[in-house]
Coordinates of C-alpha atoms in Angstrom, one line a residue:
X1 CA 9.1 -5.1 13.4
X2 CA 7.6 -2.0 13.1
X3 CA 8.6 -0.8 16.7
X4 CA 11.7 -1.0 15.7
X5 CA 11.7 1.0 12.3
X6 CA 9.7 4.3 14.2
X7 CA 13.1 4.8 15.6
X8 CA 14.9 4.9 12.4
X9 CA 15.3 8.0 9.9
X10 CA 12.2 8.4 8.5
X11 CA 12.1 9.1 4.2
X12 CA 8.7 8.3 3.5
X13 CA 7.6 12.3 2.8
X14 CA 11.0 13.1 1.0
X15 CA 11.0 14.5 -2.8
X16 CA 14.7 14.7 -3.3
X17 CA 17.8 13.6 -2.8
X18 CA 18.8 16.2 -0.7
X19 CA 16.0 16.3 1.4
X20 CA 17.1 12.5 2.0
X21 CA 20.8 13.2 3.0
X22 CA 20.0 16.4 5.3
X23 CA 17.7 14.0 7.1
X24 CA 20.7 11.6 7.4
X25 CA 23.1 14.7 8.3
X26 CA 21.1 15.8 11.1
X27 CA 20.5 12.1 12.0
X28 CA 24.6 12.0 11.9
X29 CA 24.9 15.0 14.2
X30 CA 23.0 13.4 17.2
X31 CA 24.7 9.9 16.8
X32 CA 28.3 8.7 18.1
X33 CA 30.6 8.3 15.2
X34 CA 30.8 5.0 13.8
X35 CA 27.3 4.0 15.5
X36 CA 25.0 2.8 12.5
X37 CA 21.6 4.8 11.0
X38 CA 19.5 3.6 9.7
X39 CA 16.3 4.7 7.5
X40 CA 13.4 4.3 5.5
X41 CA 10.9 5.4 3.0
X42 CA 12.9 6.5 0.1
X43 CA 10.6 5.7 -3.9
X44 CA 12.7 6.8 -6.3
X45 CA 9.2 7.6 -8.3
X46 CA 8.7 10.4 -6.0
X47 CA 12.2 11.8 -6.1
X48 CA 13.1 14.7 -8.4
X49 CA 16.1 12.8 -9.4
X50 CA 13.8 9.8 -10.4
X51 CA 16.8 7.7 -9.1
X52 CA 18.6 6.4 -6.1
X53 CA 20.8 8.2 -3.8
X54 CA 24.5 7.0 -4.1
X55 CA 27.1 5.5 -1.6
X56 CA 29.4 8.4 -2.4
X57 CA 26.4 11.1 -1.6
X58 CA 25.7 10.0 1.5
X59 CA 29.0 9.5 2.7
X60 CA 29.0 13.5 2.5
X61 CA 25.9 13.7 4.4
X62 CA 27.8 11.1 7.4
X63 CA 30.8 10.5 6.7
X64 CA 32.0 9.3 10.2
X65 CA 28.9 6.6 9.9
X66 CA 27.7 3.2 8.2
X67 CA 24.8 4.5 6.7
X68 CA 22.2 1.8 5.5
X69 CA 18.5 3.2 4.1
X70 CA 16.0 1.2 3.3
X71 CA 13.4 1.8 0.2
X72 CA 10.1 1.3 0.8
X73 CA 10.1 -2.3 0.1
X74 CA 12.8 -4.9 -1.4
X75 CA 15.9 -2.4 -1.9
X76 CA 18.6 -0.2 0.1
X77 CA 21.7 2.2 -0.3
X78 CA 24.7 1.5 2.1
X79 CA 27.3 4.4 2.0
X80 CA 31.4 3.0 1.7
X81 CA 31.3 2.7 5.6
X82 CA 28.6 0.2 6.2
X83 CA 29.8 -1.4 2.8
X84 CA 33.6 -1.4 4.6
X85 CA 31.9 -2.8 8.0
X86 CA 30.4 -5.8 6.0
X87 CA 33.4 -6.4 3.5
X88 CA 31.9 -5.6 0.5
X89 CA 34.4 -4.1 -2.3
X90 CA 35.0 -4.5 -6.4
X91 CA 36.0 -7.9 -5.6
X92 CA 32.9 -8.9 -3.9
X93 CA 31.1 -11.6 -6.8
X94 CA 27.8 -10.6 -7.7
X95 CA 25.2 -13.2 -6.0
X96 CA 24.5 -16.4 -8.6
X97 CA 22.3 -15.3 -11.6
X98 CA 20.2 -18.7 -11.2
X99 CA 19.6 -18.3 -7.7
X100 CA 16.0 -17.5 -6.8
X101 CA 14.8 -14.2 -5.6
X102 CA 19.1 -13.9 -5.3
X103 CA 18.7 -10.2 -6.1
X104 CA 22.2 -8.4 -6.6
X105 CA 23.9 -4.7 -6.5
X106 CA 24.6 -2.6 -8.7
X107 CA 28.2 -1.2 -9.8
X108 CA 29.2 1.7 -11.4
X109 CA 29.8 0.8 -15.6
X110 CA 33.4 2.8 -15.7
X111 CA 35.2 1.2 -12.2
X112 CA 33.1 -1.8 -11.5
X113 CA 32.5 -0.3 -7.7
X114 CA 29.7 -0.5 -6.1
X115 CA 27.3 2.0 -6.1
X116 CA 25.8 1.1 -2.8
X117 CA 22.5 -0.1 -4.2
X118 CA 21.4 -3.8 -3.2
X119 CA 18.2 -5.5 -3.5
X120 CA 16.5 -8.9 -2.7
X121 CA 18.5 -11.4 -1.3
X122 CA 21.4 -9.6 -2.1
X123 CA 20.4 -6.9 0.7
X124 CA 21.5 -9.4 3.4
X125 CA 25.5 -8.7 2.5
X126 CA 24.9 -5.8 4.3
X127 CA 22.4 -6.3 7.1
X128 CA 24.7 -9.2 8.1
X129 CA 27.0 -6.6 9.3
X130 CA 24.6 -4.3 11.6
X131 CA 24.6 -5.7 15.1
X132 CA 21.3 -7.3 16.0
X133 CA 19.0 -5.8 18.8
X134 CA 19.3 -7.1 22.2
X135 CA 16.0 -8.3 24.1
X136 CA 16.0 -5.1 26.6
X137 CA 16.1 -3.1 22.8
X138 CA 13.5 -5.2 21.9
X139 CA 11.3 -4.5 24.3
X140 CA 11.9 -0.6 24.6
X141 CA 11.5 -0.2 21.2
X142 CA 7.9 -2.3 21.6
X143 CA 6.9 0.1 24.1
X144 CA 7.7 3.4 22.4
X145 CA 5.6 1.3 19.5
X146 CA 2.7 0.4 21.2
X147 CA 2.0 4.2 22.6
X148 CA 2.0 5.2 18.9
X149 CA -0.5 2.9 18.0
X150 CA -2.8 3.9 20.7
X151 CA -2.0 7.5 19.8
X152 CA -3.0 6.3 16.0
X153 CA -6.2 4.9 17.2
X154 CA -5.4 1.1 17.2
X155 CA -5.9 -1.8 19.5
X156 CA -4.6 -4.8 17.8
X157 CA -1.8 -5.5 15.1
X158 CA -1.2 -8.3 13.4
X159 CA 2.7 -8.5 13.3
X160 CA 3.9 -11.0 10.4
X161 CA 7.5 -12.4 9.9
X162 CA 8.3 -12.8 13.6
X163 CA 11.6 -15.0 14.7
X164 CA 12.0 -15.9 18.6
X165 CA 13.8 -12.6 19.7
X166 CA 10.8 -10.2 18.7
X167 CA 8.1 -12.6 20.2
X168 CA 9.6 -13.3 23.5
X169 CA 10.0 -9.5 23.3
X170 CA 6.1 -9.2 23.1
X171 CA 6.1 -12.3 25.8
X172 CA 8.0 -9.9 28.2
X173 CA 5.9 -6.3 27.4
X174 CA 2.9 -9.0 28.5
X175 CA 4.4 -10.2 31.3
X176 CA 5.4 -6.6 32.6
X177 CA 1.4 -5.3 32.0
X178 CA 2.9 -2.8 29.2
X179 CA 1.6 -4.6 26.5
X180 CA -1.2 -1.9 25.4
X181 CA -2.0 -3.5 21.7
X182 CA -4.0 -7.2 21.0
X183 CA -1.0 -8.8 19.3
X184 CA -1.9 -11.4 16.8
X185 CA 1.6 -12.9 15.7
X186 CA 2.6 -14.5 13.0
X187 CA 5.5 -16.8 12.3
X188 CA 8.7 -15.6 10.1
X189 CA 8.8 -18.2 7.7
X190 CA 8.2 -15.4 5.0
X191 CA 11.2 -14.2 3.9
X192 CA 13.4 -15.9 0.8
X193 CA 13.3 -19.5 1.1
X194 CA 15.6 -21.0 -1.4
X195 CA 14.7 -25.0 -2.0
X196 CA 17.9 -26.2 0.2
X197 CA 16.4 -24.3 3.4
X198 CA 13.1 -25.6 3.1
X199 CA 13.3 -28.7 5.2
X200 CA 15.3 -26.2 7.9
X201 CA 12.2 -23.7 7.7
X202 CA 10.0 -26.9 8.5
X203 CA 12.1 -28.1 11.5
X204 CA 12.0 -24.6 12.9
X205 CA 7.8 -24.1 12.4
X206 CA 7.6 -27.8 14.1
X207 CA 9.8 -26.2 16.9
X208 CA 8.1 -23.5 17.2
X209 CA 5.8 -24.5 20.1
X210 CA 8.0 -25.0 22.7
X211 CA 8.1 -21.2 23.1
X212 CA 4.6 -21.3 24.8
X213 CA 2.8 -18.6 27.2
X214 CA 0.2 -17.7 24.3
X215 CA -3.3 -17.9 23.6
X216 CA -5.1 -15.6 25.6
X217 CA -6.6 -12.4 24.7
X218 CA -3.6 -10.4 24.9
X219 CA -1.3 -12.1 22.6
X220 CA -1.6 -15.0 20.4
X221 CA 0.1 -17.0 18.0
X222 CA -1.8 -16.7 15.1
X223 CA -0.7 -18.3 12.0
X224 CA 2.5 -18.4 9.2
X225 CA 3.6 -15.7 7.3
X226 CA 5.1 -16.6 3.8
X227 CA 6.4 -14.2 1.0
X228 CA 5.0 -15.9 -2.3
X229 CA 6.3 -13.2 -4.7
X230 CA 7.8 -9.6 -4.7
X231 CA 6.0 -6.0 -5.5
X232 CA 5.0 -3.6 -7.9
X233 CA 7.6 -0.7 -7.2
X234 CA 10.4 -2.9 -7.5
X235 CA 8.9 -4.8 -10.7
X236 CA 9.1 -8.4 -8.7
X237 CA 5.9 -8.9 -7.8
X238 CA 4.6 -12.3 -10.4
X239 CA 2.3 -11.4 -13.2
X240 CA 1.3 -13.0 -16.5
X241 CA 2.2 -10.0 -18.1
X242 CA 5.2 -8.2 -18.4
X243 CA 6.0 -4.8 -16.9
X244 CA 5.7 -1.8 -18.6
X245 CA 9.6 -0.9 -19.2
X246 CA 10.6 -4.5 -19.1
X247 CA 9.3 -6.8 -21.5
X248 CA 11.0 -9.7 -20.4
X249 CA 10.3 -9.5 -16.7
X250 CA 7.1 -11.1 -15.2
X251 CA 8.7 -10.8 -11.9
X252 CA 10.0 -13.6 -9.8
X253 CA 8.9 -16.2 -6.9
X254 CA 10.5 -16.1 -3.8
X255 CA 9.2 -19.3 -2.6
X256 CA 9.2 -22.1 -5.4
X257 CA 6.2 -22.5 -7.1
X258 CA 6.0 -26.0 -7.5
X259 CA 7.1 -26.1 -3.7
X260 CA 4.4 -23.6 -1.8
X261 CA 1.6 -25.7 -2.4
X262 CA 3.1 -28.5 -0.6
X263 CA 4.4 -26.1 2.6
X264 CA 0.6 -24.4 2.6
X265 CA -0.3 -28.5 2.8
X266 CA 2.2 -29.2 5.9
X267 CA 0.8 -26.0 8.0
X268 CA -2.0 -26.1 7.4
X269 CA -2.0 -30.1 8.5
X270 CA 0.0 -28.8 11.5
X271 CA -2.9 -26.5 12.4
X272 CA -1.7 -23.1 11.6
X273 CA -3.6 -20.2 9.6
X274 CA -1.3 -19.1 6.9
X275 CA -0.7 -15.4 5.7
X276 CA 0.7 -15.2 2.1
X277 CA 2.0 -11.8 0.8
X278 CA 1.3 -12.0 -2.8
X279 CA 1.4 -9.1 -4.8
X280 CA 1.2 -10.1 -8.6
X281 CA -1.7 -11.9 -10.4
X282 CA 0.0 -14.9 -10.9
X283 CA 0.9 -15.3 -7.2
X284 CA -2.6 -14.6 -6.0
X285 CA -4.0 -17.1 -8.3
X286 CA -1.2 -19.8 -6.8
X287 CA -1.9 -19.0 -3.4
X288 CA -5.9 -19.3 -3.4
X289 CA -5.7 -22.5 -5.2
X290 CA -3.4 -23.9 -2.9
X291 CA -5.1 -22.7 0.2
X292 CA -8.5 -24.8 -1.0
X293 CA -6.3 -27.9 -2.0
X294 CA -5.4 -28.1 1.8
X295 CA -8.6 -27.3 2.9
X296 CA -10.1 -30.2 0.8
X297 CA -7.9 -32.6 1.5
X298 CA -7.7 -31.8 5.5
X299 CA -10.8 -29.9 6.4
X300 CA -10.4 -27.5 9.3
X301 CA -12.6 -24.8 9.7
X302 CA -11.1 -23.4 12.3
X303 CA -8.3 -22.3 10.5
X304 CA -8.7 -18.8 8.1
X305 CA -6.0 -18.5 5.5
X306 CA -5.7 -15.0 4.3
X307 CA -4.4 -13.6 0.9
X308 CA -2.5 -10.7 2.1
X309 CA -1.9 -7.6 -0.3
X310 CA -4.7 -9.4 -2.8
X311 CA -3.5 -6.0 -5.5
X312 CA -4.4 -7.2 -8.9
X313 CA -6.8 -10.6 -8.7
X314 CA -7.8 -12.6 -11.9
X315 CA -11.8 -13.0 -11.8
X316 CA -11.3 -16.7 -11.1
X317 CA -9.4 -15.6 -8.2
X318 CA -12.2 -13.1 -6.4
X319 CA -14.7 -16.2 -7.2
X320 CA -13.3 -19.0 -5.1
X321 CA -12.1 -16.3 -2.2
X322 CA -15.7 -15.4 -2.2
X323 CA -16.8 -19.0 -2.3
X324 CA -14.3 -20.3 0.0
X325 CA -14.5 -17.3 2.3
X326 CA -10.6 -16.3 2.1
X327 CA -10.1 -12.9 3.3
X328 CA -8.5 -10.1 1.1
X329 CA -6.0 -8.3 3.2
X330 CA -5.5 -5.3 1.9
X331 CA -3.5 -2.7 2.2
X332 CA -5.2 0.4 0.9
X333 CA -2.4 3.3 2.0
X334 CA -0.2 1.9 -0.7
X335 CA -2.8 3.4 -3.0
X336 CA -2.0 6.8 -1.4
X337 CA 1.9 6.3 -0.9
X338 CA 3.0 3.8 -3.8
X339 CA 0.2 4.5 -6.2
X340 CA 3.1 6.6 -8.2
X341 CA 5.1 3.8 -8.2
X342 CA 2.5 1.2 -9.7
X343 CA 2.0 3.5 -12.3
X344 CA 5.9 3.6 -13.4
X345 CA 6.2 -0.2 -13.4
X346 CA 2.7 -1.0 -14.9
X347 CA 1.4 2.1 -16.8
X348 CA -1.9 4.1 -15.6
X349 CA -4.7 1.7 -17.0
X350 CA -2.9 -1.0 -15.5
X351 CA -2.5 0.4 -12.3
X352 CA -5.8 1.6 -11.3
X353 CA -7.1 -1.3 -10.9
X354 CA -5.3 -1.9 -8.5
X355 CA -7.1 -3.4 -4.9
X356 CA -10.6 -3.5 -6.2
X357 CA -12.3 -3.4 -3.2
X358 CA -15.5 -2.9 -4.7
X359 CA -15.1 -6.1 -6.8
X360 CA -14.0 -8.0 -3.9
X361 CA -17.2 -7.1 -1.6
X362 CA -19.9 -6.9 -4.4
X363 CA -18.7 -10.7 -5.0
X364 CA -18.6 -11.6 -1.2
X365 CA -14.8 -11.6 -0.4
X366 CA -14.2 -10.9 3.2
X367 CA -12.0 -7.8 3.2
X368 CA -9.6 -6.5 6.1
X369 CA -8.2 -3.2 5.9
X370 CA -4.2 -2.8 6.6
X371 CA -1.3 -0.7 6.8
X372 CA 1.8 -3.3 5.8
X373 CA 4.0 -0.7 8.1
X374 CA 6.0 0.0 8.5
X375 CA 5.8 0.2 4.5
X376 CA 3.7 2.7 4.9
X377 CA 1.6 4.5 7.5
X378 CA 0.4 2.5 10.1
X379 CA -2.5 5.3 11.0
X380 CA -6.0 3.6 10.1
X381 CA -7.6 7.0 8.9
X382 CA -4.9 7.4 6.5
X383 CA -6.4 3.8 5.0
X384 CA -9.7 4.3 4.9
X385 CA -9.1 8.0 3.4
X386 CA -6.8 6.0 0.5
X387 CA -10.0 3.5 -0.2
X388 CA -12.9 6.1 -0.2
X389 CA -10.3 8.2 -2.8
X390 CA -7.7 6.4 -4.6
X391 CA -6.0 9.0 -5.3
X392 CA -2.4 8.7 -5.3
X393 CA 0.1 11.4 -3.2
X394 CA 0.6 13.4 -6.6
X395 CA -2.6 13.8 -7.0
X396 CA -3.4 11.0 -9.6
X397 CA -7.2 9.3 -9.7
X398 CA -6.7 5.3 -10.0
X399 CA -9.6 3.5 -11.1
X400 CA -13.0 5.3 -9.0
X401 CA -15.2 2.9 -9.8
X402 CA -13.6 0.6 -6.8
X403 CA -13.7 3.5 -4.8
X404 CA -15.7 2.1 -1.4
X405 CA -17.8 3.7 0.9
X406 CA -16.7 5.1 4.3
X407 CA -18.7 3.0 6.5
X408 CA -17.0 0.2 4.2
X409 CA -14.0 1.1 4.5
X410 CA -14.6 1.7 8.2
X411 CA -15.8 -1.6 8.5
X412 CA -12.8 -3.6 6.5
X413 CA -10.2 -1.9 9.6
X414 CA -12.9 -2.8 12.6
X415 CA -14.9 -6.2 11.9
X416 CA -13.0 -7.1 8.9
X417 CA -9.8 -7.0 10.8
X418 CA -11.2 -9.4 13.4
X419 CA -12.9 -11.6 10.6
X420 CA -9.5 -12.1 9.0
X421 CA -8.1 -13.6 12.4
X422 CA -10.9 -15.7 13.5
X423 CA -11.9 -13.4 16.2
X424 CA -14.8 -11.8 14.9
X425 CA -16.9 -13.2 18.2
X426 CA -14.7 -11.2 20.4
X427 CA -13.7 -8.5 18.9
X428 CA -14.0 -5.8 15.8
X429 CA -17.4 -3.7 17.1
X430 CA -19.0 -2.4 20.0
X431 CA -21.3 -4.8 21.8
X432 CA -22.4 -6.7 24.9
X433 CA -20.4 -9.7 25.0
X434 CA -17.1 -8.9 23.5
X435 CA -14.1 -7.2 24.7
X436 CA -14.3 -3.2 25.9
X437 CA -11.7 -1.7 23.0
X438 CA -12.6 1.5 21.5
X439 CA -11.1 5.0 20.8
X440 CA -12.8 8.6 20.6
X441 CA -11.8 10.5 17.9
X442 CA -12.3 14.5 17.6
X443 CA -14.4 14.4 14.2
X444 CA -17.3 12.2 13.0
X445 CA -15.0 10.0 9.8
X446 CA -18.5 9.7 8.3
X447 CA -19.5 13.1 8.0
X448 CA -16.4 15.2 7.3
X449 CA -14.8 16.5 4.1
X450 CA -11.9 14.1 2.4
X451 CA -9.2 15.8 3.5
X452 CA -10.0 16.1 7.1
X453 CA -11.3 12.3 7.3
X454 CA -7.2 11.9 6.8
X455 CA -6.2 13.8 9.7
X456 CA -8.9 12.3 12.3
X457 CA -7.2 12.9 15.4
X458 CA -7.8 10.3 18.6
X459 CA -8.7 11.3 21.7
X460 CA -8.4 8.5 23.9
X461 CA -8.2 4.7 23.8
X462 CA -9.7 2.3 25.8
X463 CA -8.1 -1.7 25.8
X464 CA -10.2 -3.9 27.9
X465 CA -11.9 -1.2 29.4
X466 CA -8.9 0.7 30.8
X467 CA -7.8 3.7 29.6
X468 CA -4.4 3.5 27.5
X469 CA -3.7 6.3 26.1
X470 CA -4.6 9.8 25.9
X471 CA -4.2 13.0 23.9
X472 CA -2.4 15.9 25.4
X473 CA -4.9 18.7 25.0
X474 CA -4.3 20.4 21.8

């Protein structure tokens, strides 16, 4: 979760490869030898290099520690410790070129060693070997994560791709009153489901409800979380069209297209609300027409299935969300932070269209502002400055015309947010009858100039009419 990442080196703001490995030297210098670090953030777009740091680089910045750091999404760099700890050596196969979303790592042409780059499923021969959080870590690390959302301004997070451990974490921060956030949480069944694991991932959603305690206004179960496709940086997200450098490559499915409609069908009959990360066309277009195929056939309102990410839709796609009422969540930083990075895998024209906001409300799409953290930056001013902009972190306009008021984009993080999760009747605005969550912020966001509007800085925030965080005076 993202309480969890805040601890962890943090790459997002680094424009070289050395600035990466003398955050991972000082990093090494507070930490017992042999102890793990880990990080995150890293776009080889932004970098000077234009490339990925190596095993052998940043076993000179800690060489007495695994070293594992995360990109921004779907790929990471182990240095020859961590790739020792998990066994991984010139003799280690490549992962099975038919396998879906099995990803792979990359080896150095002249010796045939690994360069300590892995990505999609492949990724997992090396988080095997780091030692999984205990519940107590859990929680602490939920704690130290809830008091920088309040400091950021928010009251509620959605968290998607939970398993047991994190939500019995969220179970205990609740049962201790330290649970400062609504938590809305959402079911791990989105990460790589290959066909022979599906009927496991459906015993394990059925089982899910033994872990009870949830439902109030504090914490909820709140749907399924499912990865449909990949993403733009990382040229996996599904198109129709092929990415600029690579002809060949629409991207890939992570979930088998001919399978997903029929596991939307099973949740949805089991009452869940379903979250599908899709980043590509093609995967939008699946997911909205499945989503109305389970609706039709077993009609329940009361469930809101959400298209989360919603980057590049086709027309017919923004028509029957509108029609249907299927929010768009999406997450409008990325145009800030990974803007650069859609306009290396797509080209410019391609890229700046993407998340047309203004499309999706002129045509009556519901649309929820988000972060995705801890992809990127979790603070909600930072989102509604990329929507009222689009203007990438090198300074590069994407398309203007979907550029969307601030009161919009206000509105998409505040009512949209509690549209998207069926709790607009409780929550989302300031009024008699719902619940007492607000912050106070030290600038009006509607008046002041762009760059400012970025930096908003809270005050205080109130949860349920208490108090729950506030700013040391500045």
């Amino acid at each position: 979760s993202t309480s969890l990442v805040l601890r962890e080196v943090q790459l997002y703001d680094c424009r070289s490869i050395p600035e990466i490995l003398d955050r991972v030297r000082q990093r090494a210098a507070q930490t017992p030898p042999g102890q793990w670090i880990v990080g995150r953030g890293w776009d080889e777009a932004l970098l000077a290099e234009r490339r990925h740091p190596t095993r052998w680089e940043l076993d000179r910045a800690a060489p007495d520690h695994p070293v594992v750091l995360h990109r921004v999404w779907n790929k990471l760099v182990a240095n020859s410790a961590a790739l020792a700890m998990a066994g991984i050596t010139r003799a280690t196969p490549d992962p099975p070129a038919d396998a879906r979303y099995a990803g792979g790592f990359e080896r150095d042409p002249e010796t045939g060693e690994p360069t300590g780059l892995f990505w999609d499923r492949a990724k997992e021969l090396v988080l095997d070997a780091i030692p999984e959080p205990s519940e107590a870590q859990l929680a602490e690390a939920l704690r130290y994560g809830c008091r920088a959302y309040n400091a950021a301004g928010l009251v509620g997070v959605a968290e998607p791709g939970l398993d047991v451990p994190e939500i019995r974490a969220y179970q205990r921060l609740r049962d201790d009153g330290q649970l400062t956030v609504r938590a809305d949480l959402l079911l791990g069944a989105w990460g790589y489901v290959p066909a022979e694991r599906e009927p496991e991932l459906e015993g394990w959603i059925a089982a899910m409800p033994v872990y009870g305690g949830f439902g109030d206004d504090l914490l909820r179960l709140a749907g399924v979380k499912f990865l449909l496709d990949g993403g733009v940086g990382d040229r996996t997200a599904r198109f129709y069209e092929p990415y600029l450098d690579e002809p060949d490559n629409i991207g890939q499915w992570v979930v088998d297209p001919e399978e997903y409609p029929r596991l939307v069908r099973w949740v949805h009959e089991r009452g869940w609300s379903i979250d599908t990360h899709t980043c590509g066309t093609a995967a939008q277009d699946l997911a909205v027409k499945a989503y109305i195929e389970a609706q039709a056939a077993a009609p329940n309102p009361r469930l809101r299935h959400r298209v989360h990410h919603a980057y590049f839709p086709s027309q017919e796609a923004v028509q029957s969300m509108a029609k249907h009422r299927i929010p768009a969540l999406v997450s409008t930083p990325f145009l800030l932070h990974l803007g650069d990075s859609f306009i290396a895998s797509l080209g410019l024209e391609r890229a700046a269209r993407a998340m047309p906001m203004a499309t999706y409300l002129s045509a009556g799409v519901p649309l929820a502002g988000t972060s995705d953290a801890p992809i990127t930056d979790f603070n909600p001013f930072v989102g509604i400055y990329a929507a009222v902009t689009r203007r990438t972190v090198l300074g590069r306009e994407l398309d203007q015309s979907e550029r969307i008021s601030r009161k919009e984009a206000l509105r998409s993080y505040t009512v949209g947010g509690a549209y998207a999760l069926g709790q607009e009747g409780v929550r989302g605005s300031i009024e008699p009858g719902k619940l007492a969550d607000l912050i106070v912020v030290d600038r009006d966001p509607l008046a002041v100039d762009e760059q400012s509007l970025k930096e908003t800085r809270v005050l205080r925030t109130m949860l349920g009419g208490a108090w729950v965080y506030e700013a040391s005076p500045a």
